[in-house]
Tab-separated table of C-alpha atoms in Angstrom:
chain	number	residue	atom	x	y	z
A	635	UNK	CA	-15.304	9.408	-40.562
A	636	UNK	CA	-17.145	7.678	-43.403
A	637	UNK	CA	-20.765	6.727	-42.701
A	638	UNK	CA	-21.863	3.396	-44.110
A	639	UNK	CA	-25.292	3.374	-45.758
A	640	UNK	CA	-27.424	0.456	-46.938
A	641	UNK	CA	-27.080	1.555	-50.549
A	642	UNK	CA	-24.772	0.298	-53.296
A	643	UNK	CA	-23.785	-2.654	-51.096
A	644	UNK	CA	-22.252	-5.572	-52.974
A	645	UNK	CA	-23.136	-9.021	-51.631
A	646	UNK	CA	-21.349	-12.117	-52.883
A	647	UNK	CA	-21.941	-15.762	-51.977
A	648	UNK	CA	-19.409	-18.591	-52.051
A	649	UNK	CA	-19.485	-20.813	-55.118
A	650	UNK	CA	-16.259	-22.774	-54.583
A	651	UNK	CA	-13.844	-23.848	-51.853
A	652	UNK	CA	-10.370	-24.870	-52.942
A	653	UNK	CA	-8.692	-27.990	-51.573
A	654	UNK	CA	-7.649	-27.568	-47.921
A	655	UNK	CA	-4.051	-26.718	-47.087
A	656	UNK	CA	-2.525	-27.670	-43.764
A	657	UNK	CA	-1.775	-25.008	-41.173
A	658	UNK	CA	0.940	-26.037	-38.721
A	659	UNK	CA	0.691	-23.095	-36.325
A	660	UNK	CA	-1.097	-19.798	-35.684
A	661	UNK	CA	0.617	-17.267	-33.454
A	662	UNK	CA	-1.044	-15.589	-30.480
A	663	UNK	CA	-0.352	-12.061	-31.651
A	664	UNK	CA	-1.858	-8.922	-33.168
A	665	UNK	CA	-2.177	-9.606	-36.020
A	666	UNK	CA	-2.143	-13.405	-36.019
A	667	UNK	CA	0.309	-15.157	-38.353
A	668	UNK	CA	-0.307	-18.642	-39.777
A	669	UNK	CA	2.388	-21.127	-40.797
A	670	UNK	CA	1.566	-23.202	-43.875
A	671	UNK	CA	4.292	-24.679	-46.064
A	672	UNK	CA	4.164	-23.490	-49.698
A	673	UNK	CA	0.547	-22.365	-49.265
A	674	UNK	CA	0.424	-20.344	-52.495
A	675	UNK	CA	-1.959	-17.701	-51.141
A	676	UNK	CA	-1.724	-14.072	-52.242
A	677	UNK	CA	-2.527	-10.869	-50.371
A	678	UNK	CA	-6.252	-10.226	-50.479
A	679	UNK	CA	-7.295	-13.876	-50.759
A	680	UNK	CA	-10.208	-14.936	-48.564
A	681	UNK	CA	-9.894	-18.194	-46.644
A	682	UNK	CA	-12.199	-20.365	-44.580
A	683	UNK	CA	-10.331	-21.716	-41.559
A	684	UNK	CA	-11.150	-25.016	-39.865
A	685	UNK	CA	-9.205	-25.042	-36.641
A	686	UNK	CA	-8.786	-27.346	-33.642
A	687	UNK	CA	-7.674	-25.791	-30.359
A	688	UNK	CA	-7.858	-22.103	-31.288
A	689	UNK	CA	-11.643	-22.328	-31.339
A	690	UNK	CA	-12.128	-18.600	-31.928
A	691	UNK	CA	-10.944	-19.138	-35.518
A	692	UNK	CA	-12.877	-22.300	-36.338
A	693	UNK	CA	-15.009	-21.631	-39.453
A	694	UNK	CA	-13.879	-17.989	-39.431
A	695	UNK	CA	-13.480	-16.203	-42.779
A	696	UNK	CA	-10.107	-14.421	-42.881
A	697	UNK	CA	-8.217	-12.308	-45.405
A	698	UNK	CA	-4.570	-12.854	-46.300
A	699	UNK	CA	-1.956	-10.123	-45.953
A	700	UNK	CA	1.853	-10.047	-45.679
A	701	UNK	CA	2.035	-13.362	-47.520
A	702	UNK	CA	5.393	-15.141	-47.790
A	703	UNK	CA	6.251	-18.617	-49.057
A	704	UNK	CA	5.399	-20.416	-45.821
A	705	UNK	CA	3.488	-17.822	-43.780
A	706	UNK	CA	0.587	-15.417	-44.089
A	707	UNK	CA	-1.012	-12.869	-41.793
A	708	UNK	CA	-4.679	-13.029	-40.833
A	709	UNK	CA	-5.476	-9.404	-41.570
A	710	UNK	CA	-7.207	-7.630	-38.708
A	711	UNK	CA	-7.294	-10.672	-36.397
A	712	UNK	CA	-5.922	-10.198	-32.879
A	713	UNK	CA	-5.347	-13.703	-31.497
A	714	UNK	CA	-3.383	-12.621	-28.403
A	715	UNK	CA	-5.993	-13.977	-25.979
A	716	UNK	CA	-7.203	-16.892	-28.110
A	717	UNK	CA	-6.890	-20.544	-27.092
A	718	UNK	CA	-3.775	-22.498	-28.061
A	719	UNK	CA	-3.581	-23.743	-31.652
A	720	UNK	CA	-3.529	-27.534	-32.147
A	721	UNK	CA	-4.146	-28.187	-35.843
A	722	UNK	CA	-6.087	-26.854	-38.789
A	723	UNK	CA	-6.585	-26.164	-42.468
A	724	UNK	CA	-7.346	-23.234	-44.768
A	725	UNK	CA	-9.540	-23.322	-47.881
A	726	UNK	CA	-9.526	-20.475	-50.390
A	727	UNK	CA	-13.014	-19.085	-51.049
A	728	UNK	CA	-14.348	-18.095	-54.450
A	729	UNK	CA	-17.215	-15.621	-54.080
A	730	UNK	CA	-18.613	-16.252	-57.532
A	731	UNK	CA	-22.316	-15.458	-57.086
A	732	UNK	CA	-23.209	-11.754	-56.926
A	733	UNK	CA	-26.544	-10.983	-55.287
A	734	UNK	CA	-28.814	-8.360	-56.839
A	735	UNK	CA	-32.163	-9.009	-55.134
A	736	UNK	CA	-31.668	-8.543	-51.369
A	737	UNK	CA	-33.819	-5.948	-49.629
A	738	UNK	CA	-32.609	-6.016	-46.026
A	739	UNK	CA	-30.013	-7.454	-43.647
A	740	UNK	CA	-31.115	-7.833	-40.025
A	741	UNK	CA	-28.914	-9.652	-37.487
A	742	UNK	CA	-30.281	-10.784	-34.139
A	743	UNK	CA	-28.840	-12.718	-31.219
A	744	UNK	CA	-25.304	-12.614	-29.889
A	745	UNK	CA	-26.372	-11.591	-26.396
A	746	UNK	CA	-24.665	-13.236	-23.433
A	747	UNK	CA	-26.774	-15.411	-21.150
A	748	UNK	CA	-26.740	-14.236	-17.543
A	749	UNK	CA	-25.417	-16.663	-14.930
A	750	UNK	CA	-26.735	-16.006	-11.431
A	751	UNK	CA	-24.104	-16.272	-8.681
A	752	UNK	CA	-25.658	-16.660	-5.214
A	753	UNK	CA	-23.580	-17.276	-2.070
A	754	UNK	CA	-24.400	-17.866	1.591
A	755	UNK	CA	-22.182	-14.954	2.586
A	756	UNK	CA	-24.192	-11.981	1.365
A	757	UNK	CA	-27.784	-11.019	0.789
A	758	UNK	CA	-27.037	-9.625	-2.675
A	759	UNK	CA	-26.574	-12.033	-5.595
A	760	UNK	CA	-24.750	-10.997	-8.755
A	761	UNK	CA	-24.597	-12.113	-12.369
A	762	UNK	CA	-21.819	-12.830	-14.807
A	763	UNK	CA	-22.140	-13.138	-18.594
A	764	UNK	CA	-22.131	-16.660	-19.989
A	765	UNK	CA	-22.253	-18.085	-23.500
A	766	UNK	CA	-23.627	-15.877	-26.241
A	767	UNK	CA	-26.732	-16.847	-28.172
A	768	UNK	CA	-26.400	-17.702	-31.882
A	769	UNK	CA	-26.392	-14.824	-34.355
A	770	UNK	CA	-28.982	-15.152	-37.101
A	771	UNK	CA	-29.225	-12.791	-40.068
A	772	UNK	CA	-32.738	-12.460	-41.488
A	773	UNK	CA	-33.086	-11.140	-45.006
A	774	UNK	CA	-35.752	-10.736	-47.643
A	775	UNK	CA	-35.061	-11.079	-51.338
A	776	UNK	CA	-37.039	-10.352	-54.451
A	777	UNK	CA	-38.286	-13.675	-55.772
A	778	UNK	CA	-35.992	-14.354	-58.733
A	779	UNK	CA	-35.676	-18.159	-58.834
A	780	UNK	CA	-32.695	-18.119	-61.216
A	781	UNK	CA	-30.660	-15.541	-59.253
A	782	UNK	CA	-27.152	-16.976	-58.839
A	783	UNK	CA	-26.756	-15.951	-55.199
A	784	UNK	CA	-30.152	-17.363	-54.196
A	785	UNK	CA	-29.369	-20.624	-55.978
A	786	UNK	CA	-26.023	-20.819	-54.185
A	787	UNK	CA	-27.754	-20.216	-50.841
A	788	UNK	CA	-30.365	-22.882	-51.642
A	789	UNK	CA	-27.539	-25.298	-52.436
A	790	UNK	CA	-26.073	-24.793	-48.969
A	791	UNK	CA	-29.559	-25.242	-47.509
A	792	UNK	CA	-30.062	-28.506	-49.412
A	793	UNK	CA	-26.651	-29.872	-48.361
A	794	UNK	CA	-26.923	-28.570	-44.767
A	795	UNK	CA	-23.363	-27.271	-44.973
A	796	UNK	CA	-22.181	-23.728	-44.159
A	797	UNK	CA	-21.385	-21.278	-46.933
A	798	UNK	CA	-19.550	-17.957	-46.906
A	799	UNK	CA	-20.885	-14.473	-47.631
A	800	UNK	CA	-18.965	-11.253	-48.371
A	801	UNK	CA	-20.453	-7.758	-48.109
A	802	UNK	CA	-18.671	-4.710	-49.555
A	803	UNK	CA	-20.032	-1.275	-48.679
A	804	UNK	CA	-19.680	1.812	-50.866
A	805	UNK	CA	-17.055	3.153	-48.427
A	806	UNK	CA	-14.885	0.096	-49.064
A	807	UNK	CA	-15.606	-1.529	-45.695
A	808	UNK	CA	-15.974	-5.311	-46.004
A	809	UNK	CA	-17.412	-7.975	-43.764
A	810	UNK	CA	-17.528	-11.732	-44.255
A	811	UNK	CA	-18.839	-14.738	-42.383
A	812	UNK	CA	-19.723	-18.405	-42.733
A	813	UNK	CA	-23.280	-19.497	-42.013
A	814	UNK	CA	-25.830	-22.246	-42.352
A	815	UNK	CA	-28.455	-20.935	-44.760
A	816	UNK	CA	-32.196	-21.377	-45.035
A	817	UNK	CA	-33.442	-20.584	-48.531
A	818	UNK	CA	-36.271	-22.609	-50.064
A	819	UNK	CA	-37.167	-20.060	-52.764
A	820	UNK	CA	-40.834	-20.051	-51.761
A	821	UNK	CA	-42.669	-16.916	-53.001
A	822	UNK	CA	-44.473	-14.664	-50.546
A	823	UNK	CA	-46.229	-11.308	-50.573
A	824	UNK	CA	-49.584	-9.620	-50.894
A	825	UNK	CA	-51.773	-8.213	-53.648
A	826	UNK	CA	-50.087	-5.515	-55.687
A	827	UNK	CA	-46.676	-5.943	-53.979
A	828	UNK	CA	-43.441	-7.364	-55.293
A	829	UNK	CA	-43.064	-11.111	-54.815
A	830	UNK	CA	-40.349	-11.860	-52.268
A	831	UNK	CA	-38.705	-14.876	-50.635
A	832	UNK	CA	-37.159	-15.233	-47.172
A	833	UNK	CA	-33.490	-15.972	-46.540
A	834	UNK	CA	-31.897	-16.597	-43.159
A	835	UNK	CA	-28.263	-17.225	-42.241
A	836	UNK	CA	-27.209	-18.831	-38.950
A	837	UNK	CA	-23.628	-17.739	-38.339
A	838	UNK	CA	-21.134	-20.546	-37.763
A	839	UNK	CA	-18.428	-18.184	-36.447
A	840	UNK	CA	-18.030	-14.464	-35.718
A	841	UNK	CA	-18.077	-11.938	-38.557
A	842	UNK	CA	-14.751	-10.573	-39.786
A	843	UNK	CA	-14.393	-6.886	-40.749
A	844	UNK	CA	-11.874	-4.971	-42.858
A	845	UNK	CA	-11.830	-1.219	-43.439
A	846	UNK	CA	-10.979	-1.494	-47.146
């Protein structure tokens, strides 16, 4: 078993989304397969999905495998228990801005709210899990105002649109997600310390993981 360490981690931020291509169906299977006529995607391409119906995939970052002319597999995605697909599109992501200034990566949230279930029949209530809270990733970066990744994040902040992020660990494990970003490039710190700037990312959809 390889142990992942926060060292030599590559972080890339989206700089371009290609024109959307129509998806006509996504199977409920493991792995999920998408139908898209003459999509032109190749194995290993990263896509941002915008999906109606199969809400679990809306704004999810996926990776293409087993690509054919009119189909492609969503690598690592088990959609067996997902909602029924209605319509959707895929947009190829270019991760063109490589970060070199991040110092930490701290997610919070994602816990299920507890719904209390009382009845008149017993003297013991119980709880069931409800909706999960939003996941927010807090990060600190060295203050380098011309860093390409920070500028890309600030652009998403200014436009109030979600952007995509890809992490690649030294073991080859990858994770990607789309998020609304907060990055105003304001400097912070204390005497004698490196100048830093805060960055936060509010996830728009669950993270996707691949082992290589």
